[in-house]
Tab-separated table of C-alpha atoms and ligand atoms in Angstrom:
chain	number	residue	atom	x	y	z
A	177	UNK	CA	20.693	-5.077	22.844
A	178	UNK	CA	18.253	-3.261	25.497
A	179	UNK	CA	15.149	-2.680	24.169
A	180	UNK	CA	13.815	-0.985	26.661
A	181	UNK	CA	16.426	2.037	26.461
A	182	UNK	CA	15.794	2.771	23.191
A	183	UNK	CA	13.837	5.634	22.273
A	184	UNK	CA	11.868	3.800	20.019
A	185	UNK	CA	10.785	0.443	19.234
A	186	UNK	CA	10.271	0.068	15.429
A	187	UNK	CA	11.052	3.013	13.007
A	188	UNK	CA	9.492	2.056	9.379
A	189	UNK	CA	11.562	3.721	6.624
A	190	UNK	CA	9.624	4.401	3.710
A	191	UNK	CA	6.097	5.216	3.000
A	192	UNK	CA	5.118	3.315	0.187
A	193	UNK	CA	3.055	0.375	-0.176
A	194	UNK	CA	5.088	-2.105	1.867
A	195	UNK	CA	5.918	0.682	4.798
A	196	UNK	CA	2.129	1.636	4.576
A	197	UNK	CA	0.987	-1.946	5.287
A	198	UNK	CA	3.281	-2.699	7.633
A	199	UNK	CA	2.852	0.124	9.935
A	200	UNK	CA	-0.584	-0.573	9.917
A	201	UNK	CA	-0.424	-4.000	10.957
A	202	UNK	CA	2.356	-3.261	13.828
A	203	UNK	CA	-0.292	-0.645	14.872
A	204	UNK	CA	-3.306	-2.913	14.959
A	205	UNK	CA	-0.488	-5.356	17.122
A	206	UNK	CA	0.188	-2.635	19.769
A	207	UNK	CA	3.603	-1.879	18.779
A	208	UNK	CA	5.077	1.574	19.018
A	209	UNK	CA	6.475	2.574	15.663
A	210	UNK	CA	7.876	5.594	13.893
A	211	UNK	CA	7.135	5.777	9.908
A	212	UNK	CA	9.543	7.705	7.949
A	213	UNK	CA	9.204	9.053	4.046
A	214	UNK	CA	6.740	11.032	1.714
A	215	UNK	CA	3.821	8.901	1.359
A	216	UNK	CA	3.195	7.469	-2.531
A	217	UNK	CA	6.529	9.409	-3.846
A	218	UNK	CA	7.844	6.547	-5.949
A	219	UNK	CA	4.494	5.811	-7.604
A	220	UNK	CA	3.913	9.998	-7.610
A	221	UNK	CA	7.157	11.157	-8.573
A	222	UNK	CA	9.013	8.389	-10.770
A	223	UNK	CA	6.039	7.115	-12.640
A	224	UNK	CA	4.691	8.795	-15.592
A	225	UNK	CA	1.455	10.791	-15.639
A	226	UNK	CA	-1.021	8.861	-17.364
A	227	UNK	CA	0.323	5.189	-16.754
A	228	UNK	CA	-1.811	2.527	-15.453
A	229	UNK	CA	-1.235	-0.072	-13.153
A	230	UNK	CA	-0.279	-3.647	-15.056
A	231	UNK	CA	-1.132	-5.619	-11.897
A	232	UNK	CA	-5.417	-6.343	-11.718
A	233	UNK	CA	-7.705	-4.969	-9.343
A	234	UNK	CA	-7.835	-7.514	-6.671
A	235	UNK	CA	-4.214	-7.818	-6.475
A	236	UNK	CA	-3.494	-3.906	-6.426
A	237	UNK	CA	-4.984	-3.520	-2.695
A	238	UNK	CA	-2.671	-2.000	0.315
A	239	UNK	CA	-3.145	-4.752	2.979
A	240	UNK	CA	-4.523	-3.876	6.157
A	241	UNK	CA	-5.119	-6.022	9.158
A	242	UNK	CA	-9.235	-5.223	9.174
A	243	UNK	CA	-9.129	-5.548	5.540
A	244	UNK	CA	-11.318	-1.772	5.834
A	245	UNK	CA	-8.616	-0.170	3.651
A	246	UNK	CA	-9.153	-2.213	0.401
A	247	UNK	CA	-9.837	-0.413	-3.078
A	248	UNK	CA	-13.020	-1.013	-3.260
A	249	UNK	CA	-13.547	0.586	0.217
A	250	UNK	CA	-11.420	3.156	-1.321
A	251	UNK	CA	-14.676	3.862	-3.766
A	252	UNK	CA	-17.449	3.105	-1.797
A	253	UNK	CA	-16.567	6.042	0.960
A	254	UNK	CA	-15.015	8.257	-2.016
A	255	UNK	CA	-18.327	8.125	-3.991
A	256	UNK	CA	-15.358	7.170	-6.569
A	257	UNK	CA	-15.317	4.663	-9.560
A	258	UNK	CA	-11.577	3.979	-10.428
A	259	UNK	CA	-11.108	2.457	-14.114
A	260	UNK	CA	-9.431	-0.885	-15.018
A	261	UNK	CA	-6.578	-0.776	-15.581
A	262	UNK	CA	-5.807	1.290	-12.429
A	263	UNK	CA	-4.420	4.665	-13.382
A	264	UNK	CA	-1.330	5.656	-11.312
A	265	UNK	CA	-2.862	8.549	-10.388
A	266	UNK	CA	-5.993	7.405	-8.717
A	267	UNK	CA	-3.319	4.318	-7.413
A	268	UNK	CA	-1.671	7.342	-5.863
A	269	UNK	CA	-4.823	8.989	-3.757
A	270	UNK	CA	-5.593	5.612	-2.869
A	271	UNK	CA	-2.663	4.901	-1.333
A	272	UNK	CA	-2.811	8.316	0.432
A	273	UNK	CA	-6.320	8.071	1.741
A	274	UNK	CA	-5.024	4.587	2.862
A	275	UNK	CA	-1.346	6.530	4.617
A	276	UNK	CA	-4.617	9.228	6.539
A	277	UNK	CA	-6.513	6.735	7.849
A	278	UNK	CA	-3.533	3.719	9.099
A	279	UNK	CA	-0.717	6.414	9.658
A	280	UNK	CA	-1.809	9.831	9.653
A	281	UNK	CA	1.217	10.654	12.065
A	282	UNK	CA	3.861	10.105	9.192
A	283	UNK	CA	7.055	11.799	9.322
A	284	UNK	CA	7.764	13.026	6.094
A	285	UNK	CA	11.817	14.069	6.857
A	286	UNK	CA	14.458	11.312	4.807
A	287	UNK	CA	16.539	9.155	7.149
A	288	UNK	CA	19.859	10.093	6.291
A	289	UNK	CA	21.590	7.296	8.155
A	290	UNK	CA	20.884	4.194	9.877
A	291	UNK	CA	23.968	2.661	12.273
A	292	UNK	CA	23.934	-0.294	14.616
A	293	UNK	CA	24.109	0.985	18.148
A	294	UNK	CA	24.250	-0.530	21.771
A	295	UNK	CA	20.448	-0.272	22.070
A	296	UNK	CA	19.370	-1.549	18.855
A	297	UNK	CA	20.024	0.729	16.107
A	298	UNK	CA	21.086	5.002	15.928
A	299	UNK	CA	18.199	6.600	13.114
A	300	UNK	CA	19.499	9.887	11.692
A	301	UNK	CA	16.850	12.014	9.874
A	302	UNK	CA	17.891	14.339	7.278
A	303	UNK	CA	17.686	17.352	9.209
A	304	UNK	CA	20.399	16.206	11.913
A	305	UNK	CA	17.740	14.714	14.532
A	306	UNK	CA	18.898	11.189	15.846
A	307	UNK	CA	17.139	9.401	18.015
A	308	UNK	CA	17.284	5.001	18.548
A	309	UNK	CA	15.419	2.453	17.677
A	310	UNK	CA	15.322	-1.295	18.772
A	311	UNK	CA	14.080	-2.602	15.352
A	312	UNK	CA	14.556	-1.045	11.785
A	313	UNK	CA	12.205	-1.910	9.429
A	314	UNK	CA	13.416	-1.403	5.021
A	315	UNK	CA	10.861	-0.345	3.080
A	316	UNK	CA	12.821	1.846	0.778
A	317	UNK	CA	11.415	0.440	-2.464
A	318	UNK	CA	13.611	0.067	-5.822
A	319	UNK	CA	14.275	3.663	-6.865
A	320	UNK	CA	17.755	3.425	-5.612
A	321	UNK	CA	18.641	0.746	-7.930
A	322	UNK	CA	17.851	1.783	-11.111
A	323	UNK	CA	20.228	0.073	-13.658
A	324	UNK	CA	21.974	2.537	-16.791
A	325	UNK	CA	23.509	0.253	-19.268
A	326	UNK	CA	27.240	1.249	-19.132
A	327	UNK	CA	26.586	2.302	-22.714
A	328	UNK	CA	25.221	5.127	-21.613
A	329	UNK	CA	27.416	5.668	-18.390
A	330	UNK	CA	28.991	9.149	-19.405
A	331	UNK	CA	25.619	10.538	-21.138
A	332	UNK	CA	23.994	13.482	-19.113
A	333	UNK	CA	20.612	12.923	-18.317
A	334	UNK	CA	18.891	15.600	-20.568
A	335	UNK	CA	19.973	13.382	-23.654
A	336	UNK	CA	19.669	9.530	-21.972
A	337	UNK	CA	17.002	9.429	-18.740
A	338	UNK	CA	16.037	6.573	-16.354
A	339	UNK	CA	12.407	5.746	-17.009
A	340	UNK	CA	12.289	6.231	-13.448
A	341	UNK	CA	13.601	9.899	-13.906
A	342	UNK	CA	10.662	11.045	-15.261
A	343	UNK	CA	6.810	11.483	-14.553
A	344	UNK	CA	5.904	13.660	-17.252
A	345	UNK	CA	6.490	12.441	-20.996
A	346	UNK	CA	5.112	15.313	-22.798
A	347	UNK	CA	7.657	17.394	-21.800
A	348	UNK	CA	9.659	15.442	-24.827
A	349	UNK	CA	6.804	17.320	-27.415
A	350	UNK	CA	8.528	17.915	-30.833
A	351	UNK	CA	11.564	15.263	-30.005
A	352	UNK	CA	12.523	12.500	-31.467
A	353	UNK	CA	12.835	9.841	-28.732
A	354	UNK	CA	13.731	6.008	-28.500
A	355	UNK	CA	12.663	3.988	-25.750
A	356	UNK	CA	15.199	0.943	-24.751
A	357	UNK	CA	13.833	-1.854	-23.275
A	358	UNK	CA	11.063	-4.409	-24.059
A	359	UNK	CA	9.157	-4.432	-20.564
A	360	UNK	CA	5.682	-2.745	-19.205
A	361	UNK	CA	7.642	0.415	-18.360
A	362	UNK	CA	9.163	0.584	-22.084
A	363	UNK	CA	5.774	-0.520	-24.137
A	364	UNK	CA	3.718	2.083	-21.827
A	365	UNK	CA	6.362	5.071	-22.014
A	366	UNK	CA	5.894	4.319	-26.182
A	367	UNK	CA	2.006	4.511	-25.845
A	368	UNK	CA	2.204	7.229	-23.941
A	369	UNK	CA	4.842	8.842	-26.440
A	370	UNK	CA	2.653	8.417	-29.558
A	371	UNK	CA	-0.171	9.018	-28.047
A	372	UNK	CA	1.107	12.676	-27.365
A	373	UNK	CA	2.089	12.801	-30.872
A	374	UNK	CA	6.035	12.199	-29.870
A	375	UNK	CA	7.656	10.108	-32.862
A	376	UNK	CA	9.344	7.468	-31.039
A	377	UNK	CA	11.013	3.788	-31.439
A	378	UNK	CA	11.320	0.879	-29.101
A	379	UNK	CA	14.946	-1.094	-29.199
A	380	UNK	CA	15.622	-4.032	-26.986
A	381	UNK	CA	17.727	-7.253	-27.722
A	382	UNK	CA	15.166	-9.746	-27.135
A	383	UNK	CA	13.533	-11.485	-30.077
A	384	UNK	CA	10.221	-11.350	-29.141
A	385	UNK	CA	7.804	-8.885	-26.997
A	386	UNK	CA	5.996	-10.805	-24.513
A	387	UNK	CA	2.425	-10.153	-23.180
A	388	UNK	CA	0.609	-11.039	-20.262
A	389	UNK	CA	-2.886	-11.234	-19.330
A	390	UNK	CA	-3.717	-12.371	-23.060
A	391	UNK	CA	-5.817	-15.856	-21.767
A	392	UNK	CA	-9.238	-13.795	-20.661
A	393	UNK	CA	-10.860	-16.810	-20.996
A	394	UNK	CA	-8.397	-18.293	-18.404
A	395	UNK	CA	-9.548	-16.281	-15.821
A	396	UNK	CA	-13.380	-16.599	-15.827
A	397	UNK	CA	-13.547	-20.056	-15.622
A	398	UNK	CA	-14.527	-20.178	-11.729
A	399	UNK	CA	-13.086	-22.601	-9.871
A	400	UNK	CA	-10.725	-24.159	-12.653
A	401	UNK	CA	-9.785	-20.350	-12.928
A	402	UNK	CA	-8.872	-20.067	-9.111
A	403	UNK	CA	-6.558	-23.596	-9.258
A	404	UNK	CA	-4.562	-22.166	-11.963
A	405	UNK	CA	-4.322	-18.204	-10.897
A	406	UNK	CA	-3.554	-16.789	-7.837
A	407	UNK	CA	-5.312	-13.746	-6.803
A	408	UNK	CA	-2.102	-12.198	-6.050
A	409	UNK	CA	-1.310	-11.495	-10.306
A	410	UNK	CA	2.066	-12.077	-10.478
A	411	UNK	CA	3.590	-15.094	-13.091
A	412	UNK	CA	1.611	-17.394	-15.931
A	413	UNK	CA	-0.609	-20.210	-15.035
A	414	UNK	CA	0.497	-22.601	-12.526
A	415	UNK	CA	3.589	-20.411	-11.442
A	416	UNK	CA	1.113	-18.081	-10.169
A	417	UNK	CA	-0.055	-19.981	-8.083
A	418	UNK	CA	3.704	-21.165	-6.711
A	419	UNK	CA	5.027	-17.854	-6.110
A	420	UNK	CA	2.008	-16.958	-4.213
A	421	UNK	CA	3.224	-19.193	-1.425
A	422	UNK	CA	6.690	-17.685	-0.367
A	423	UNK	CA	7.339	-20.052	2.567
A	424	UNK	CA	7.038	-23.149	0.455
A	425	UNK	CA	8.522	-20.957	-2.865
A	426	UNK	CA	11.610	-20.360	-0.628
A	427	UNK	CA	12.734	-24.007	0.183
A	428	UNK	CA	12.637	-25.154	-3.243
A	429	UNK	CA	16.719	-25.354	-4.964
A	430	UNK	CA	18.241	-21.664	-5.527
A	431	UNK	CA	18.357	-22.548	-9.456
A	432	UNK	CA	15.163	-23.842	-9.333
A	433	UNK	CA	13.723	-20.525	-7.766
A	434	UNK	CA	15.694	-18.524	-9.994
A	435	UNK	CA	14.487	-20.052	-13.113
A	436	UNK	CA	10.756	-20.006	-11.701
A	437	UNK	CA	11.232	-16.235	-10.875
A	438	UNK	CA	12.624	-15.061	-14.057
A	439	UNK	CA	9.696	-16.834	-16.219
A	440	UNK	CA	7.126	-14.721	-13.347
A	441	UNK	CA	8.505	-11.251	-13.901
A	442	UNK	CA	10.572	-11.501	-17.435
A	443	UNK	CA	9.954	-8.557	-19.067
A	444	UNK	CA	6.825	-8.383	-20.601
A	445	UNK	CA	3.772	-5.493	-21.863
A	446	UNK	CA	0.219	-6.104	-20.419
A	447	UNK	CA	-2.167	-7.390	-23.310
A	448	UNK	CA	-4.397	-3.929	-23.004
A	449	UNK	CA	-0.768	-1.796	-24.597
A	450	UNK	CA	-0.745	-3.926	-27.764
A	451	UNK	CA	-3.023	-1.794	-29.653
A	452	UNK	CA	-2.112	1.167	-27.985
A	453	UNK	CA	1.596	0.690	-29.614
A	454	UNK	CA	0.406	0.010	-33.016
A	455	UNK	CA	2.574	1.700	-35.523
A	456	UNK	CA	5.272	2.546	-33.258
A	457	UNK	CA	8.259	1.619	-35.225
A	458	UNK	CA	9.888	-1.499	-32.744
A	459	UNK	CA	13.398	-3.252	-33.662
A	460	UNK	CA	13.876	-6.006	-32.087
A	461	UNK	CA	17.185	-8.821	-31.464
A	462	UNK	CA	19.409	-5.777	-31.240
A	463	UNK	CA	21.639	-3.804	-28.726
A	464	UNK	CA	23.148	-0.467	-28.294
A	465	UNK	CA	26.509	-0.770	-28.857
A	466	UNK	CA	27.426	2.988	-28.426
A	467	UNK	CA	26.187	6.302	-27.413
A	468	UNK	CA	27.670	9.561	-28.149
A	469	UNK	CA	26.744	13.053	-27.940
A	470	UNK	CA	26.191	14.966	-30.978
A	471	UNK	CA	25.812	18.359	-30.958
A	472	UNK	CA	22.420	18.684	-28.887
A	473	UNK	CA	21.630	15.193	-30.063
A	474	UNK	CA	22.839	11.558	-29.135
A	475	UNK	CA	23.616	9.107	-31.275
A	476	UNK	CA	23.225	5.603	-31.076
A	477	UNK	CA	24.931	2.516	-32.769
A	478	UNK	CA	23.127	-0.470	-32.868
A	479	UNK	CA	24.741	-4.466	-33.359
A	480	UNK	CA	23.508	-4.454	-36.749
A	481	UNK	CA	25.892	-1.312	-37.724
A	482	UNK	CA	22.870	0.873	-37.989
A	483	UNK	CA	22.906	4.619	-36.197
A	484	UNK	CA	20.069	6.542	-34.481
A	485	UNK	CA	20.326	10.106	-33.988
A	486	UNK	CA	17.300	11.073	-31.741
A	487	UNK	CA	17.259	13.963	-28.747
A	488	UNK	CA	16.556	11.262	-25.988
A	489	UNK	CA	17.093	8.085	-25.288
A	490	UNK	CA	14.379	6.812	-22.473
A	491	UNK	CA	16.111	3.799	-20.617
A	492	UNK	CA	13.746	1.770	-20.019
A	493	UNK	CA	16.166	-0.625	-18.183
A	494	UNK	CA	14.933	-1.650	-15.077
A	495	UNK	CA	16.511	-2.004	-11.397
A	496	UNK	CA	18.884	-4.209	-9.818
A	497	UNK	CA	18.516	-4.732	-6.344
A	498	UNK	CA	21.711	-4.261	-4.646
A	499	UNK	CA	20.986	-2.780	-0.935
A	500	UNK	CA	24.492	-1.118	-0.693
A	501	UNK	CA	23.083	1.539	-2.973
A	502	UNK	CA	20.734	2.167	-0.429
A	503	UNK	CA	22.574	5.841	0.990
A	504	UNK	CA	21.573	5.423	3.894
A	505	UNK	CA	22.706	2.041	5.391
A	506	UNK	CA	26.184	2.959	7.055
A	507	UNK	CA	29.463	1.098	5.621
A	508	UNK	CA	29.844	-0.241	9.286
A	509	UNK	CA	26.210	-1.834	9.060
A	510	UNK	CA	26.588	-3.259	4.918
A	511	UNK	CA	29.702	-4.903	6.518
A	512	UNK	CA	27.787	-7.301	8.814
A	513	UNK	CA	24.873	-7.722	6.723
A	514	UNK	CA	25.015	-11.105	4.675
A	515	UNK	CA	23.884	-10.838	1.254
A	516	UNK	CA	23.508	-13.007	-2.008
A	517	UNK	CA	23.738	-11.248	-5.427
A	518	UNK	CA	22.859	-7.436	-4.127
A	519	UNK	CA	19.997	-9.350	-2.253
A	520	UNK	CA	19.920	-9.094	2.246
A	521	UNK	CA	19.541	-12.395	3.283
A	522	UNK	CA	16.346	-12.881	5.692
A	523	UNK	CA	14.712	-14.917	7.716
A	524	UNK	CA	11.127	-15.999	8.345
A	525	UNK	CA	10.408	-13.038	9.915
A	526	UNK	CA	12.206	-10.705	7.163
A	527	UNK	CA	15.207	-10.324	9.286
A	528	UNK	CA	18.482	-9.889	7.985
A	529	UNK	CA	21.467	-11.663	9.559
A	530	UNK	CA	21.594	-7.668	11.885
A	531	UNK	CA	18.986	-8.916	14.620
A	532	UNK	CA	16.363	-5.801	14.502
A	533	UNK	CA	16.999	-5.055	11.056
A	534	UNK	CA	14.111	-6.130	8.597
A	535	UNK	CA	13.743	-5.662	4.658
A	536	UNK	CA	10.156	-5.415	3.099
A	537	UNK	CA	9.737	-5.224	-0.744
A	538	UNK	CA	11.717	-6.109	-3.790
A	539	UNK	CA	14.722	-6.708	-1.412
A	540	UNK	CA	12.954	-9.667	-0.349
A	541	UNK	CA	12.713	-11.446	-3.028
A	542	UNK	CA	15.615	-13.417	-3.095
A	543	UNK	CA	14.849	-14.843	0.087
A	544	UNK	CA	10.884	-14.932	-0.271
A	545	UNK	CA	10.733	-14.923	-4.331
A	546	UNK	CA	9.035	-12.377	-7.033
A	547	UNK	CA	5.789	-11.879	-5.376
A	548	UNK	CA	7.398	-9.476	-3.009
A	549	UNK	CA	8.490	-6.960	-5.526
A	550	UNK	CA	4.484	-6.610	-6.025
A	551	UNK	CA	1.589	-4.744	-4.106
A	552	UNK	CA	0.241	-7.932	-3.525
A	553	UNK	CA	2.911	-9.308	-1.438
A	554	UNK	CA	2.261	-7.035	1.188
A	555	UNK	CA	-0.172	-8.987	2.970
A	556	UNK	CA	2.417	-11.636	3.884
A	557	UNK	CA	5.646	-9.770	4.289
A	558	UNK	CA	3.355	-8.011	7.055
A	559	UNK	CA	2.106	-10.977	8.891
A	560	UNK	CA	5.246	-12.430	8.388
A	561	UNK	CA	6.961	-9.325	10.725
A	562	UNK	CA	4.298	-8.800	13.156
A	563	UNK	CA	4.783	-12.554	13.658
A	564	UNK	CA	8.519	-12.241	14.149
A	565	UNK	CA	8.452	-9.061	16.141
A	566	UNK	CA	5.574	-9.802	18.991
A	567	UNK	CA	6.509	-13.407	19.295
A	568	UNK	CA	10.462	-11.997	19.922
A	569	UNK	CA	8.993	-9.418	22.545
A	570	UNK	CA	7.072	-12.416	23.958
A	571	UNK	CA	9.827	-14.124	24.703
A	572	UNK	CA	12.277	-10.824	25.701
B	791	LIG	C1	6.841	1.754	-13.815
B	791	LIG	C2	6.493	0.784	-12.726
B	791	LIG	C3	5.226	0.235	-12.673
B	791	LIG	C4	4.888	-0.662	-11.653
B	791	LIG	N1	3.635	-1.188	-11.638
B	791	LIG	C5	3.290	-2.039	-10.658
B	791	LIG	C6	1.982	-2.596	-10.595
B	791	LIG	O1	1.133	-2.364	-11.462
B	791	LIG	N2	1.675	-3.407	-9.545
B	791	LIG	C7	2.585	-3.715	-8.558
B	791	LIG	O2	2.248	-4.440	-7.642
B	791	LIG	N3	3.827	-3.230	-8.607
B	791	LIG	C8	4.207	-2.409	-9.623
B	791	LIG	N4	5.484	-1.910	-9.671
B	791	LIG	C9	6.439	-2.311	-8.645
B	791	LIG	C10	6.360	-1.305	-7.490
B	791	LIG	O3	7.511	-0.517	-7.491
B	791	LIG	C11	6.216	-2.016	-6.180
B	791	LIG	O4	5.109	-2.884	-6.198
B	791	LIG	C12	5.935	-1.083	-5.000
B	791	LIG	O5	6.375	0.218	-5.206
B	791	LIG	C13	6.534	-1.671	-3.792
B	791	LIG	O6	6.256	-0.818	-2.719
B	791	LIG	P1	7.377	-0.382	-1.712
B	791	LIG	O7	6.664	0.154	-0.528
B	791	LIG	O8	8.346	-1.491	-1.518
B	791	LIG	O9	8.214	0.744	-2.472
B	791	LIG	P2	7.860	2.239	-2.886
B	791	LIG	O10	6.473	2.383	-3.312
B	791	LIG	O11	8.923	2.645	-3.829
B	791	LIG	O12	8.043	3.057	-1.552
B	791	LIG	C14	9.295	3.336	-1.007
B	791	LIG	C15	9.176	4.480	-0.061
B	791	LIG	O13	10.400	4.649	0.631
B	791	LIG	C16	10.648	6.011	0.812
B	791	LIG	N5	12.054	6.209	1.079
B	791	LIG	C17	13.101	5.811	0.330
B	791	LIG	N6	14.257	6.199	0.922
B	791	LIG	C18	13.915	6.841	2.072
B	791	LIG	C19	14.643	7.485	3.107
B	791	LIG	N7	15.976	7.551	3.096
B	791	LIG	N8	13.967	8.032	4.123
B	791	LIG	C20	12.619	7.983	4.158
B	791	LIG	N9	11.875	7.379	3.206
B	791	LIG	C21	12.523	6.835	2.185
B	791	LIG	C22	10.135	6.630	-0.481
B	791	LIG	O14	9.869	7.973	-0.317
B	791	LIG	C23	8.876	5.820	-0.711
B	791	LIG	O15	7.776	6.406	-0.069
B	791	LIG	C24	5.844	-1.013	-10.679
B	791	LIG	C25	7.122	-0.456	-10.740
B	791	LIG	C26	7.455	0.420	-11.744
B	791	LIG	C27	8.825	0.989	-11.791
């Protein structure tokens, strides 16, 4: 690969958190990068209005090198107080004041396709530019992964949605709805539905909701506090603090990891929604066996033999990382990458087994565990690339 002939040296796709932080930090490092995507548009565009963030305060900040681009700085030059919980939509400016000040020179067109070329890799935007790039940086965050039970495979969208379809609930006003799933997104959407007055029900197949951030008293406890809790919010006591360390997390056994993982991020409602959902009708231990249209309605049949006949089914179902569903990584390109369950494979420095070619985000996390499907993992899936990409021009 010559570097040097390429017309670029890093091109960032995606302009959310991860892409944000990392294009800062390449930036602050002297590197020449290109940053590709609408700034925000996951969290603006496939999050309901009115949400708030379930990860805390200190670990909801967009790493930047000078650490001048924290929340807090966020409201002290805003003359802004931001609530706790974060609402999405004051998440949202944040992360665009943040986008003005680091990378005010974003490109907002889609890359339509990314190829491996002679000179590193061939970019090619949405609106037929192409240009190359030595290095290709992922950032493309989850939205291309979200998982529809094959239950409701043949259902058309105005009758059985992705929670990650839609960004304004209200719009469901005089429906009946039912929520699937038993995780943040599905306990908020039904707070959000009854508290607009929507009748709705939650169904999922586990047993039991879970909550986090129940043990208060856990976290004010000073130093104790800070041994069992990482600052970076993601898993229960003790695994917090675990996952918070990706280099070690990584070389304990695969099963091990897995296991460790799943207890982090199992699906689970933030303590603050359990009064918010009281007398929302929840039935729990069962699945959805079948889903059929009905006239303008869908019906549902549960394990238990019981039926549902509501106007929309919110599917509440999560994402499943699997990069080939990202459209624009060419066939040719998927074929040399090496993954593991949907997952790229990476190195220390976030390099897949295409030298050049980098993943930030959830797409990490098999290689770096859960922490790097959260804000909060930023920090070190940026100084983990910097590291990787000036010590390789070092040594070019
Ligand atoms: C309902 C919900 C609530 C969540 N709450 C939290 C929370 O409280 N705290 C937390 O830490 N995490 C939360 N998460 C997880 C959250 O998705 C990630 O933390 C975060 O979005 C990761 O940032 P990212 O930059 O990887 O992805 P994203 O924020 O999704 O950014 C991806 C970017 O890539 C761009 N892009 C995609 N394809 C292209 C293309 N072809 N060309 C150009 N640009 C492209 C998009 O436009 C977007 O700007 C939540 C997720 C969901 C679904």
């Amino acid at each position: 690969m010559n570097g040097k002939l390429a017309d670029c040296h890093v091109a960032i796709i995606g302009a959310g958190p991860y892409g944000l932080s990392a294009a800062a930090y390449l930036r602050a490092a002297g590197e020449e990068i290109r940053v590709f995507g609408v700034p925000m548009a996951f969290w603006q565009n496939q999050m309901p209005a009115g949400m708030c963030l379930r990860s805390n305060w200190g670990a909801s900040h967009i790493a930047d090198p000078k650490r001048e681009l924290t929340l807090d700085e966020y409201c002290l030059k805003n003359g802004n107080h931001v609530s706790k919980p974060i609402p999405v939509e004051r998440f949202v400016d944040y992360g665009l004041w943040y986008q003005r000040r680091a990378v005010p020179d974003i490109d907002e067109r889609p890359v339509r396709s990314v190829e491996i070329h002679a000179r590193g890799f061939k970019v090619f935007l949405g609106d037929g530019e192409a240009f190359t790039s030595r290095r290709v940086v992922v950032a493309g965050g989850i939205s291309a992964f979200a998982t529809r039970p094959a239950q409701f495979m043949g259902i058309p969208s105005a009758l059985a949605s992705h929670t990650s379809e839609q960004n304004d609930l209200r719009k469901f006003n005089g429906q009946q709805v039912v929520v699937i799933g038993a995780g943040q997104s599905a306990l908020e959407s039904a707070a959000l539905f009854k508290e607009a007055g929507i009748p709705v029900e939650v169904i999922a197949r586990t047993r039991a909701l879970n909550w986090v951030g129940l043990h208060s008293r856990l976290h004010n406890l000073g130093m104790i506090s800070m041994m069992l809790y990482s600052t970076r919010d993601v898993g229960p006591v003790g695994i917090s603090r675990l996952v918070a360390m990706p280099r070690l997390f990584r070389r304990f056994p695969r099963c091990f990891q897995d296991r460790t993982a799943y207890r982090a991020i199992r699906p689970a409602g933030a303590g603050w929604l359990q009064s918010r959902i009281t007398g929302v009708p929840i039935t729990l231990g069962r699945r959805v066996v079948s889903a059929a249209v009905v006239g303008s309605q869908l019906r549902l049949r549960l394990d238990d033999r019981t039926e549902r006949l509501v106007d929309h089914a919110l599917l509440a179902t999560g994402f499943r990382v699997d990069v080939s569903r990202y459209p624009f990584l060419s066939q040719s390109l998927l074929r040399q990458l090496e993954t593991a369950d949907g997952f790229p494979v990476l190195n220390r420095g976030l390099e897949s087994s295409i030298p050049g070619l980098h993943f930030l985000g959830k797409p990490a996390a098999w290689s770096f565990g859960p922490l790097l499907g959260f804000v909060s993992g930023a920090e070190f899936a940026s100084n983990a690339l910097i590291r990787s990409i000036t010590r390789k021009n070092g040594s070019n």
